[in-house]
């Protein structure tokens, strides 16, 4: 159990697609105000966990517990209060390429029930933070991959959520852009207390102090801060730890 | 209440913006019924005479007869286009964004239905304006009365489209909808021929036409366009709209067609 305040936790959470068990009895804690990293190879169950926490899937077994006002409450179905504090960046781009950057962000703000004037102010602030305000009226299809990702992050933060979830947001981006995005979100965690869940399989995006969960075949393999995990396991870095996890699993007898 | 209004306005504004951006969609929405009106109906007017029947007070040309059916055709294609975009959004993942809104899912879906119906209205009036050129000139009151009728029919067809999209797993399967839903729905209705003509053709065809929801939509539009209220059609279309909307919202599954990653 973490000694820091939590934002979300799962208890014995399981999910299966037909015969395929995607998550199995997962206990996981998302630390409030931190950059929480969810690591795992392709097919580890990251996107399923992501969809469950975003309310797109219903848990088949186990619980999701939210500490929205400090008090734990079970999320049987995502409440309006929970969704109002949630920002999401999906792995696939969900921007409308035919609309401008501003129109995409205004649409999202409307879906959050924001008043148009407040939305426009917030859009300006978020785009300026990500140095994209000059692209406000440009159609999304004219942006490059990195800029599109930044627009999606700005969009997810327009309604000032407490919790931001990102599903492999850096896939296909160059190293510089990836570093800029992770640095930006680390700063938002530190300065504004934003809770981030960053799903990835790219270990260089994780800082030593970040809470990390390594998922493997739908189960939690290691959990703790990156520094603690390396100290506990004796691994030189996360890459080695991930390789060990994969090779240990390969040696297990198949049932 | 104002919170819901903002969400609804956002969804409607997006539908209109998308419609404006896709100019070819507006053109094809107009060209399709105009081809029927100007080419098909002109060719068949000598063959297909239409005797005096309500709501028309006198003999009418075939163009005048099929104009309400072509208005309904615009609404039908618009509804199916919206259903197609729902399947596309679901497959591409954009649907997830809509579903992470704090608004209730049923409210979001109904808002999308209403927004789609509203987008169809400028297409209808564009068509009616051009139809004046071939002497389809209903009374002025008809242009006003047809507005709520079109909105209701568009909602019914939109709900049918949404219901169909709930059962389609992949985008490629949508082509089948064209063959098995749109064309039978249009041809087996009173859009192109009066029901009594169908009765002459055979009892089976007549029965199919009589049970086709599209027939009631066409007739509601036909009477409204001539400033008359057809209560029976209004009740049936309203009832069908409610039933299809309920079924569509209950059967909606945002994860349909999405397989787990390997």
Short mmCIF file of C-alpha atoms in Angstrom, two decimals:
data_model
loop_
_atom_site.label_atom_id
_atom_site.label_comp_id
_atom_site.label_asym_id
_atom_site.label_seq_id
_atom_site.Cartn_x
_atom_site.Cartn_y
_atom_site.Cartn_z
CA UNK A 1 0.00 0.00 0.00
CA UNK A 2 1.36 3.39 -0.98
CA UNK A 3 1.86 5.93 1.84
CA UNK A 4 1.01 8.78 -0.56
CA UNK A 5 -2.57 9.87 -1.26
CA UNK A 6 -4.22 7.89 -4.02
CA UNK A 7 -6.43 8.98 -6.89
CA UNK A 8 -7.58 5.57 -8.10
CA UNK A 9 -7.07 1.96 -7.12
CA UNK A 10 -8.14 -1.37 -8.51
CA UNK A 11 -8.78 -4.48 -6.47
CA UNK A 12 -8.77 -7.97 -7.99
CA UNK A 13 -9.78 -6.44 -11.31
CA UNK A 14 -10.30 -8.95 -14.12
CA UNK A 15 -11.45 -8.72 -17.71
CA UNK A 16 -11.62 -11.20 -20.55
CA UNK A 17 -12.49 -11.03 -24.25
CA UNK A 18 -14.12 -14.39 -24.89
CA UNK A 19 -11.45 -16.98 -24.12
CA UNK A 20 -8.63 -14.44 -23.85
CA UNK A 21 -7.94 -13.26 -20.30
CA UNK A 22 -6.80 -9.66 -20.74
CA UNK A 23 -6.51 -8.74 -17.03
CA UNK A 24 -6.32 -11.11 -14.10
CA UNK A 25 -6.93 -10.11 -10.45
CA UNK A 26 -5.09 -6.83 -10.81
CA UNK A 27 -4.35 -4.73 -7.72
CA UNK A 28 -3.08 -1.32 -8.76
CA UNK A 29 -2.78 2.10 -7.14
CA UNK A 30 -2.56 5.39 -8.99
CA UNK A 31 -0.81 7.99 -6.84
CA UNK A 32 -2.40 11.43 -6.71
CA UNK A 33 -0.43 14.32 -8.25
CA UNK A 34 2.20 12.03 -9.77
CA UNK A 35 3.24 10.85 -13.21
CA UNK A 36 2.13 7.20 -12.95
CA UNK A 37 3.64 4.98 -15.62
CA UNK A 38 1.99 1.83 -16.82
CA UNK A 39 4.54 -0.34 -18.61
CA UNK A 40 4.19 -3.53 -20.53
CA UNK A 41 4.78 -5.18 -23.86
CA UNK A 42 2.10 -5.25 -26.54
CA UNK A 43 -0.79 -7.42 -25.38
CA UNK A 44 0.09 -7.04 -21.68
CA UNK A 45 -3.38 -5.63 -20.91
CA UNK A 46 -2.52 -1.92 -20.77
CA UNK A 47 -5.24 -0.78 -23.17
CA UNK A 48 -7.85 -2.94 -21.46
CA UNK A 49 -6.98 -1.43 -18.08
CA UNK A 50 -7.05 1.99 -19.73
CA UNK A 51 -10.54 1.38 -21.16
CA UNK A 52 -11.78 0.14 -17.79
CA UNK A 53 -10.47 3.23 -15.99
CA UNK A 54 -11.94 5.52 -18.68
CA UNK A 55 -15.33 3.90 -18.18
CA UNK A 56 -15.47 2.47 -21.71
CA UNK A 57 -15.55 -1.10 -20.39
CA UNK A 58 -17.37 -2.42 -17.35
CA UNK A 59 -15.34 -4.52 -14.90
CA UNK A 60 -16.32 -8.20 -15.09
CA UNK A 61 -14.74 -8.94 -11.70
CA UNK A 62 -13.14 -6.86 -8.99
CA UNK A 63 -13.43 -3.20 -8.16
CA UNK A 64 -12.25 0.23 -9.21
CA UNK A 65 -12.06 2.60 -6.25
CA UNK A 66 -11.86 6.35 -6.72
CA UNK A 67 -10.61 8.84 -4.09
CA UNK A 68 -12.07 11.90 -5.78
CA UNK A 69 -12.61 13.93 -2.59
CA UNK A 70 -10.19 11.97 -0.47
CA UNK A 71 -12.85 9.41 0.44
CA UNK A 72 -12.89 6.02 -1.29
CA UNK A 73 -15.93 5.21 -3.42
CA UNK A 74 -16.43 2.25 -5.68
CA UNK A 75 -16.91 3.07 -9.36
CA UNK A 76 -19.55 0.66 -10.55
CA UNK A 77 -20.31 2.96 -13.45
CA UNK A 78 -18.27 6.12 -14.01
CA UNK A 79 -20.14 8.96 -12.34
CA UNK A 80 -20.62 12.37 -13.92
CA UNK A 81 -18.32 13.78 -11.23
CA UNK A 82 -15.59 11.27 -12.10
CA UNK A 83 -15.83 11.87 -15.85
CA UNK A 84 -15.83 15.65 -15.33
CA UNK A 85 -12.41 15.32 -13.71
CA UNK A 86 -11.05 13.00 -16.38
CA UNK A 87 -8.99 13.98 -19.43
CA UNK A 88 -8.16 11.28 -21.96
CA UNK A 89 -5.70 10.98 -24.82
CA UNK A 90 -6.27 7.81 -26.80
CA UNK A 91 -3.65 5.88 -28.69
CA UNK A 92 -5.37 6.55 -32.03
CA UNK A 93 -5.92 10.19 -32.91
CA UNK A 94 -9.50 11.22 -32.19
CA UNK A 95 -9.20 14.71 -33.68
CA UNK A 96 -11.50 15.57 -36.55
CA UNK A 97 -9.13 16.27 -39.45
CA UNK A 98 -11.70 18.36 -41.34
CA UNK A 99 -12.11 20.83 -38.48
CA UNK A 100 -9.63 23.42 -37.22
CA UNK A 101 -7.66 23.07 -33.99
CA UNK A 102 -9.96 25.57 -32.28
CA UNK A 103 -13.13 23.84 -33.50
CA UNK A 104 -11.88 20.49 -32.23
CA UNK A 105 -11.13 21.95 -28.82
CA UNK A 106 -14.44 23.82 -28.64
CA UNK A 107 -16.31 20.61 -29.43
CA UNK A 108 -14.57 18.84 -26.58
CA UNK A 109 -15.25 21.75 -24.22
CA UNK A 110 -18.94 21.60 -25.18
CA UNK A 111 -19.01 17.86 -24.44
CA UNK A 112 -17.79 18.81 -20.97
CA UNK A 113 -20.62 21.33 -20.65
CA UNK A 114 -18.28 24.36 -20.58
CA UNK A 115 -19.66 27.82 -21.37
CA UNK A 116 -18.30 29.06 -24.72
CA UNK A 117 -16.43 32.07 -23.27
CA UNK A 118 -14.79 30.05 -20.50
CA UNK A 119 -13.91 27.42 -23.09
CA UNK A 120 -12.25 29.95 -25.37
CA UNK A 121 -10.18 31.35 -22.49
CA UNK A 122 -9.08 27.88 -21.43
CA UNK A 123 -8.29 26.86 -25.02
CA UNK A 124 -6.04 29.89 -25.38
CA UNK A 125 -4.21 29.11 -22.12
CA UNK A 126 -3.69 25.43 -22.96
CA UNK A 127 -2.56 26.07 -26.53
CA UNK A 128 -0.17 28.81 -25.41
CA UNK A 129 1.35 26.46 -22.84
CA UNK A 130 2.01 23.98 -25.61
CA UNK A 131 3.14 26.74 -28.02
CA UNK A 132 0.36 26.02 -30.48
CA UNK A 133 -1.90 29.05 -30.18
CA UNK A 134 -0.75 30.33 -33.58
CA UNK A 135 -2.23 27.15 -35.14
CA UNK A 136 -5.69 27.78 -33.64
CA UNK A 137 -7.43 28.23 -37.01
CA UNK A 138 -5.43 25.67 -38.96
CA UNK A 139 -7.21 22.50 -40.07
CA UNK A 140 -5.97 19.53 -38.07
CA UNK A 141 -5.01 17.64 -41.24
CA UNK A 142 -2.27 20.23 -41.90
CA UNK A 143 -0.50 19.48 -38.58
CA UNK A 144 2.37 17.03 -38.21
CA UNK A 145 2.18 14.03 -35.85
CA UNK A 146 3.87 15.79 -32.92
CA UNK A 147 1.61 18.83 -33.17
CA UNK A 148 -1.48 16.65 -33.37
CA UNK A 149 -0.45 14.92 -30.16
CA UNK A 150 0.08 18.26 -28.45
CA UNK A 151 -3.35 19.41 -29.61
CA UNK A 152 -4.85 16.23 -28.15
CA UNK A 153 -3.12 16.88 -24.81
CA UNK A 154 -4.33 20.49 -24.85
CA UNK A 155 -7.83 19.25 -25.61
CA UNK A 156 -7.76 16.74 -22.75
CA UNK A 157 -6.76 19.54 -20.35
CA UNK A 158 -9.20 22.22 -21.57
CA UNK A 159 -11.76 21.45 -18.87
CA UNK A 160 -9.03 21.46 -16.17
CA UNK A 161 -9.34 17.81 -15.08
CA UNK A 162 -7.59 16.41 -12.01
CA UNK A 163 -6.72 13.16 -13.75
CA UNK A 164 -5.19 12.76 -17.21
CA UNK A 165 -4.92 9.37 -18.89
CA UNK A 166 -2.76 8.85 -21.97
CA UNK A 167 -2.66 5.58 -23.90
CA UNK A 168 0.73 5.21 -25.63
CA UNK A 169 0.64 8.86 -26.73
CA UNK A 170 4.19 8.92 -28.09
CA UNK A 171 3.90 6.08 -30.59
CA UNK A 172 5.35 7.25 -33.90
CA UNK A 173 6.89 10.43 -32.49
CA UNK A 174 10.57 11.37 -32.58
CA UNK A 175 12.71 11.36 -29.43
CA UNK A 176 12.74 15.17 -29.02
CA UNK A 177 8.95 15.43 -29.16
CA UNK A 178 8.58 12.52 -26.73
CA UNK A 179 10.93 14.18 -24.25
CA UNK A 180 9.12 17.51 -24.57
CA UNK A 181 5.75 15.90 -23.88
CA UNK A 182 6.88 13.90 -20.85
CA UNK A 183 8.73 16.93 -19.44
CA UNK A 184 5.62 19.07 -19.90
CA UNK A 185 3.39 16.62 -18.07
CA UNK A 186 5.90 16.04 -15.27
CA UNK A 187 5.88 19.80 -14.76
CA UNK A 188 2.05 19.90 -14.68
CA UNK A 189 2.12 17.19 -12.01
CA UNK A 190 4.59 19.12 -9.89
CA UNK A 191 3.12 22.60 -10.28
CA UNK A 192 -0.60 21.90 -10.51
CA UNK A 193 -1.03 18.55 -8.79
CA UNK A 194 -2.29 16.86 -11.95
CA UNK A 195 -2.49 13.08 -11.67
CA UNK A 196 -1.23 11.40 -14.84
CA UNK A 197 -1.53 7.81 -16.01
CA UNK A 198 0.97 7.35 -18.84
CA UNK A 199 0.69 4.05 -20.65
CA UNK A 200 3.74 3.10 -22.64
CA UNK A 201 6.17 0.42 -23.64
CA UNK A 202 9.01 2.94 -24.07
CA UNK A 203 11.05 2.85 -20.88
CA UNK A 204 13.08 6.00 -21.55
CA UNK A 205 9.94 8.04 -20.88
CA UNK A 206 9.95 7.11 -17.18
CA UNK A 207 11.77 9.16 -14.52
CA UNK A 208 13.35 7.52 -11.44
CA UNK A 209 10.82 8.98 -9.02
CA UNK A 210 7.75 7.97 -11.08
CA UNK A 211 5.43 5.26 -9.70
CA UNK A 212 5.54 2.37 -12.13
CA UNK A 213 3.43 -0.71 -12.72
CA UNK A 214 4.79 -3.40 -15.02
CA UNK A 215 2.02 -5.47 -16.51
CA UNK A 216 2.66 -8.83 -18.07
CA UNK A 217 -0.02 -11.06 -19.55
CA UNK A 218 -2.72 -9.21 -17.67
CA UNK A 219 -1.04 -9.47 -14.28
CA UNK A 220 0.99 -7.04 -12.16
CA UNK A 221 4.64 -8.13 -12.20
CA UNK A 222 6.29 -5.22 -10.38
CA UNK A 223 4.92 -2.09 -8.71
CA UNK A 224 6.62 0.84 -6.98
CA UNK A 225 8.69 3.87 -7.89
CA UNK A 226 11.13 3.28 -10.68
CA UNK A 227 14.12 3.77 -8.29
CA UNK A 228 12.70 1.30 -5.74
CA UNK A 229 12.01 -1.32 -8.38
CA UNK A 230 15.57 -1.16 -9.64
CA UNK A 231 16.91 -1.37 -6.08
CA UNK A 232 14.64 -4.30 -5.14
CA UNK A 233 15.30 -6.36 -8.24
CA UNK A 234 18.94 -5.46 -8.77
CA UNK A 235 18.27 -4.59 -12.38
CA UNK A 236 20.48 -1.95 -13.98
CA UNK A 237 17.57 -0.26 -15.68
CA UNK A 238 13.91 -0.76 -16.58
CA UNK A 239 14.86 -2.34 -19.88
CA UNK A 240 16.69 -5.14 -18.10
CA UNK A 241 13.79 -5.54 -15.68
CA UNK A 242 11.31 -5.85 -18.53
CA UNK A 243 13.53 -8.38 -20.29
CA UNK A 244 13.76 -10.45 -17.09
CA UNK A 245 9.98 -10.33 -16.70
CA UNK A 246 9.50 -11.56 -20.24
CA UNK A 247 12.12 -14.33 -19.98
CA UNK A 248 10.84 -15.55 -16.59
CA UNK A 249 7.40 -15.82 -18.10
CA UNK A 250 8.72 -17.75 -21.09
CA UNK A 251 10.29 -20.32 -18.73
CA UNK A 252 7.01 -20.90 -16.88
CA UNK A 253 5.36 -24.20 -17.81
CA UNK A 254 2.36 -23.67 -20.08
CA UNK A 255 -0.86 -25.05 -18.60
CA UNK B 1 -30.44 22.31 -17.83
CA UNK B 2 -28.08 24.85 -19.40
CA UNK B 3 -25.28 22.32 -19.01
CA UNK B 4 -27.18 19.83 -21.21
CA UNK B 5 -28.01 22.58 -23.68
CA UNK B 6 -24.29 23.35 -24.09
CA UNK B 7 -23.51 19.70 -24.77
CA UNK B 8 -26.34 19.50 -27.31
CA UNK B 9 -25.18 22.73 -29.03
CA UNK B 10 -21.62 21.39 -29.22
CA UNK B 11 -22.73 18.17 -30.91
CA UNK B 12 -25.05 20.03 -33.32
CA UNK B 13 -22.42 22.62 -34.19
CA UNK B 14 -19.93 19.87 -35.00
CA UNK B 15 -22.42 18.12 -37.30
CA UNK B 16 -23.04 21.36 -39.20
CA UNK B 17 -19.34 22.18 -39.40
CA UNK B 18 -18.61 18.74 -40.79
CA UNK B 19 -21.45 19.12 -43.27
CA UNK B 20 -20.17 22.51 -44.43
CA UNK B 21 -16.62 21.17 -44.78
CA UNK B 22 -17.84 18.26 -46.91
CA UNK B 23 -19.28 20.24 -49.84
CA UNK B 24 -19.49 17.17 -52.05
CA UNK B 25 -21.91 15.66 -49.52
CA UNK B 26 -24.34 18.56 -50.01
CA UNK B 27 -24.00 18.33 -53.79
CA UNK B 28 -24.60 14.59 -53.91
CA UNK B 29 -27.51 14.95 -51.49
CA UNK B 30 -29.12 17.33 -54.02
CA UNK B 31 -28.07 15.67 -57.25
CA UNK B 32 -29.48 12.24 -56.32
CA UNK B 33 -33.15 13.27 -55.86
CA UNK B 34 -32.92 15.87 -58.64
CA UNK B 35 -31.90 13.16 -61.09
CA UNK B 36 -34.98 11.21 -60.08
CA UNK B 37 -37.16 14.28 -60.38
CA UNK B 38 -35.83 15.70 -63.61
CA UNK B 39 -34.78 12.59 -65.53
CA UNK B 40 -36.75 9.63 -64.19
CA UNK B 41 -40.01 11.42 -63.47
CA UNK B 42 -39.94 13.35 -66.75
CA UNK B 43 -39.52 10.11 -68.64
CA UNK B 44 -42.27 8.32 -66.79
CA UNK B 45 -44.83 11.11 -66.54
CA UNK B 46 -46.47 10.00 -69.79
CA UNK B 47 -46.65 6.37 -68.63
CA UNK B 48 -47.57 6.78 -65.01
CA UNK B 49 -50.69 8.87 -64.62
CA UNK B 50 -51.81 9.70 -61.09
CA UNK B 51 -55.51 10.11 -60.54
CA UNK B 52 -57.05 12.49 -58.01
CA UNK B 53 -56.10 11.42 -54.49
CA UNK B 54 -55.60 13.19 -51.16
CA UNK B 55 -53.96 15.56 -50.41
CA UNK B 56 -54.04 16.68 -54.04
CA UNK B 57 -57.30 18.34 -55.12
CA UNK B 58 -56.80 17.73 -58.83
CA UNK B 59 -54.83 15.68 -61.33
CA UNK B 60 -51.11 16.08 -60.76
CA UNK B 61 -48.00 15.40 -62.78
CA UNK B 62 -45.77 12.52 -61.79
CA UNK B 63 -43.08 14.98 -60.67
CA UNK B 64 -45.50 16.48 -58.15
CA UNK B 65 -46.36 12.99 -56.92
CA UNK B 66 -42.80 11.79 -56.31
CA UNK B 67 -41.45 15.06 -54.82
CA UNK B 68 -42.41 14.12 -51.18
CA UNK B 69 -40.87 10.67 -51.70
CA UNK B 70 -37.66 12.32 -52.89
CA UNK B 71 -37.67 14.59 -49.84
CA UNK B 72 -37.89 11.43 -47.74
CA UNK B 73 -35.08 9.95 -49.85
CA UNK B 74 -32.85 12.87 -48.85
CA UNK B 75 -33.67 12.17 -45.20
CA UNK B 76 -33.02 8.44 -45.68
CA UNK B 77 -29.59 8.91 -47.24
CA UNK B 78 -28.69 11.51 -44.63
CA UNK B 79 -29.64 9.08 -41.85
CA UNK B 80 -27.63 6.26 -43.41
CA UNK B 81 -24.66 8.59 -43.91
CA UNK B 82 -24.83 9.40 -40.21
CA UNK B 83 -25.04 5.69 -39.33
CA UNK B 84 -22.01 5.07 -41.54
CA UNK B 85 -20.09 7.81 -39.74
CA UNK B 86 -21.03 6.21 -36.40
CA UNK B 87 -19.51 2.90 -37.54
CA UNK B 88 -16.47 4.77 -38.87
CA UNK B 89 -16.06 6.74 -35.62
CA UNK B 90 -16.39 3.55 -33.61
CA UNK B 91 -13.82 1.75 -35.74
CA UNK B 92 -11.39 4.69 -35.76
CA UNK B 93 -11.80 5.28 -32.02
CA UNK B 94 -13.33 8.79 -32.17
CA UNK B 95 -16.51 7.47 -30.59
CA UNK B 96 -14.56 6.98 -27.35
CA UNK B 97 -14.10 10.73 -27.04
CA UNK B 98 -17.85 11.28 -27.14
CA UNK B 99 -18.35 8.57 -24.54
CA UNK B 100 -15.94 10.07 -22.02
CA UNK B 101 -18.21 13.10 -21.74
CA UNK B 102 -19.90 13.35 -18.33
CA UNK B 103 -23.30 13.53 -20.09
CA UNK B 104 -25.41 10.35 -20.00
CA UNK B 105 -24.82 8.06 -22.98
CA UNK B 106 -28.48 8.08 -24.01
CA UNK B 107 -28.48 11.90 -24.02
CA UNK B 108 -25.38 11.94 -26.22
CA UNK B 109 -26.91 9.52 -28.71
CA UNK B 110 -30.23 11.35 -28.88
CA UNK B 111 -28.40 14.67 -29.31
CA UNK B 112 -26.49 13.14 -32.21
CA UNK B 113 -29.76 11.93 -33.74
CA UNK B 114 -31.35 15.37 -33.47
CA UNK B 115 -28.22 17.06 -34.84
CA UNK B 116 -28.21 14.70 -37.83
CA UNK B 117 -31.88 15.42 -38.44
CA UNK B 118 -31.24 19.18 -38.34
CA UNK B 119 -28.42 18.85 -40.87
CA UNK B 120 -30.89 17.26 -43.32
CA UNK B 121 -33.24 20.27 -43.33
CA UNK B 122 -31.14 22.66 -45.50
CA UNK B 123 -30.78 19.80 -48.00
CA UNK B 124 -34.57 19.39 -48.13
CA UNK B 125 -35.20 23.09 -48.68
CA UNK B 126 -32.44 23.26 -51.31
CA UNK B 127 -34.19 20.44 -53.16
CA UNK B 128 -37.65 22.02 -52.86
CA UNK B 129 -36.29 25.30 -54.17
CA UNK B 130 -34.85 23.66 -57.29
CA UNK B 131 -38.03 21.54 -57.67
CA UNK B 132 -39.99 24.76 -58.30
CA UNK B 133 -38.29 24.76 -61.70
CA UNK B 134 -40.19 21.58 -62.69
CA UNK B 135 -43.48 22.97 -61.37
CA UNK B 136 -43.46 21.27 -58.00
CA UNK B 137 -44.97 24.29 -56.27
CA UNK B 138 -46.81 23.43 -53.06
CA UNK B 139 -48.64 26.21 -51.17
CA UNK B 140 -46.50 28.53 -49.05
CA UNK B 141 -47.94 27.12 -45.83
CA UNK B 142 -46.67 23.70 -46.98
CA UNK B 143 -43.05 24.88 -46.81
CA UNK B 144 -43.60 25.72 -43.15
CA UNK B 145 -45.70 22.66 -42.27
CA UNK B 146 -43.23 20.26 -43.84
CA UNK B 147 -40.46 21.38 -41.45
CA UNK B 148 -41.64 19.50 -38.31
CA UNK B 149 -42.73 16.56 -40.47
CA UNK B 150 -39.26 16.30 -42.01
CA UNK B 151 -37.64 16.64 -38.59
CA UNK B 152 -39.76 13.79 -37.21
CA UNK B 153 -39.17 11.52 -40.22
CA UNK B 154 -35.43 12.32 -40.11
CA UNK B 155 -35.40 11.32 -36.42
CA UNK B 156 -37.18 8.04 -37.19
CA UNK B 157 -34.80 7.19 -40.03
CA UNK B 158 -31.80 8.30 -37.97
CA UNK B 159 -32.87 5.98 -35.16
CA UNK B 160 -33.24 3.11 -37.65
CA UNK B 161 -29.74 3.91 -38.97
CA UNK B 162 -28.32 4.00 -35.45
CA UNK B 163 -29.98 0.68 -34.66
CA UNK B 164 -28.52 -0.88 -37.82
CA UNK B 165 -25.07 0.53 -37.03
CA UNK B 166 -25.24 -1.22 -33.64
CA UNK B 167 -25.31 -4.56 -35.42
CA UNK B 168 -22.57 -3.84 -37.93
CA UNK B 169 -19.16 -5.03 -36.81
CA UNK B 170 -17.02 -3.62 -39.57
CA UNK B 171 -17.15 -0.67 -41.92
CA UNK B 172 -16.93 -2.93 -44.98
CA UNK B 173 -20.25 -4.55 -44.04
CA UNK B 174 -22.00 -1.24 -44.47
CA UNK B 175 -22.17 -1.67 -48.25
CA UNK B 176 -24.68 -4.47 -47.59
CA UNK B 177 -26.92 -1.97 -45.87
CA UNK B 178 -27.23 -0.09 -49.15
CA UNK B 179 -28.55 -3.21 -50.87
CA UNK B 180 -30.66 -4.66 -48.11
CA UNK B 181 -32.01 -1.60 -46.31
CA UNK B 182 -31.96 1.62 -48.33
CA UNK B 183 -33.16 0.36 -51.70
CA UNK B 184 -35.94 -2.00 -50.46
CA UNK B 185 -37.06 0.70 -48.04
CA UNK B 186 -37.30 3.26 -50.82
CA UNK B 187 -38.75 1.12 -53.61
CA UNK B 188 -41.20 -0.81 -51.40
CA UNK B 189 -42.95 2.32 -50.24
CA UNK B 190 -45.33 4.92 -51.57
CA UNK B 191 -42.43 7.16 -52.62
CA UNK B 192 -42.59 6.29 -56.33
CA UNK B 193 -46.08 4.84 -56.75
CA UNK B 194 -49.33 5.16 -54.78
CA UNK B 195 -50.16 2.20 -52.56
CA UNK B 196 -53.28 1.34 -54.59
CA UNK B 197 -51.02 0.77 -57.60
CA UNK B 198 -49.04 -1.68 -55.47
CA UNK B 199 -52.28 -3.41 -54.50
CA UNK B 200 -52.97 -3.96 -58.19
CA UNK B 201 -49.47 -5.40 -58.61
CA UNK B 202 -50.01 -8.01 -55.89
CA UNK B 203 -51.11 -8.43 -52.27
CA UNK B 204 -47.63 -9.39 -51.02
CA UNK B 205 -45.99 -6.24 -52.39
CA UNK B 206 -48.82 -4.17 -50.98
CA UNK B 207 -48.46 -5.77 -47.53
CA UNK B 208 -44.70 -5.12 -47.49
CA UNK B 209 -45.28 -1.50 -48.48
CA UNK B 210 -47.98 -1.13 -45.84
CA UNK B 211 -45.59 -2.35 -43.11
CA UNK B 212 -42.65 -0.25 -44.28
CA UNK B 213 -42.01 2.64 -41.84
CA UNK B 214 -40.69 4.70 -44.75
CA UNK B 215 -44.18 4.68 -46.34
CA UNK B 216 -45.64 6.48 -43.32
CA UNK B 217 -42.80 8.99 -43.38
CA UNK B 218 -43.41 9.71 -47.07
CA UNK B 219 -47.15 10.15 -46.51
CA UNK B 220 -46.63 12.43 -43.50
CA UNK B 221 -44.36 14.62 -45.63
CA UNK B 222 -46.78 14.49 -48.59
CA UNK B 223 -49.74 15.76 -46.54
CA UNK B 224 -47.66 18.35 -44.66
CA UNK B 225 -46.22 19.72 -47.88
CA UNK B 226 -49.77 20.55 -48.94
CA UNK B 227 -50.65 22.11 -45.58
CA UNK B 228 -52.66 19.15 -44.26
CA UNK B 229 -52.15 17.16 -41.09
CA UNK B 230 -52.36 13.40 -41.48
CA UNK B 231 -53.02 12.33 -37.91
CA UNK B 232 -52.69 8.58 -38.51
CA UNK B 233 -49.29 8.98 -40.19
CA UNK B 234 -48.17 11.40 -37.49
CA UNK B 235 -49.08 8.95 -34.72
CA UNK B 236 -47.41 6.01 -36.47
CA UNK B 237 -44.20 7.92 -37.28
CA UNK B 238 -44.01 9.33 -33.73
CA UNK B 239 -44.53 5.86 -32.24
CA UNK B 240 -41.95 4.27 -34.53
CA UNK B 241 -39.46 7.06 -33.74
CA UNK B 242 -39.81 6.40 -30.02
CA UNK B 243 -39.50 2.62 -30.42
CA UNK B 244 -36.46 2.77 -32.74
CA UNK B 245 -34.75 5.40 -30.55
CA UNK B 246 -35.26 3.24 -27.48
CA UNK B 247 -33.97 0.12 -29.27
CA UNK B 248 -31.00 2.01 -30.74
CA UNK B 249 -29.90 3.45 -27.39
CA UNK B 250 -30.32 0.10 -25.63
CA UNK B 251 -28.39 -1.85 -28.25
CA UNK B 252 -25.59 0.68 -28.65
CA UNK B 253 -22.21 -0.87 -27.84
CA UNK B 254 -19.16 1.36 -28.34
CA UNK B 255 -16.81 -1.63 -28.19
CA UNK B 256 -18.50 -3.54 -31.03
CA UNK B 257 -16.07 -4.36 -33.78
CA UNK B 258 -13.03 -3.64 -31.61
CA UNK B 259 -10.88 -6.66 -31.05
CA UNK B 260 -8.39 -7.04 -28.23
CA UNK B 261 -4.82 -6.27 -29.21
CA UNK B 262 -2.42 -9.15 -29.44
#
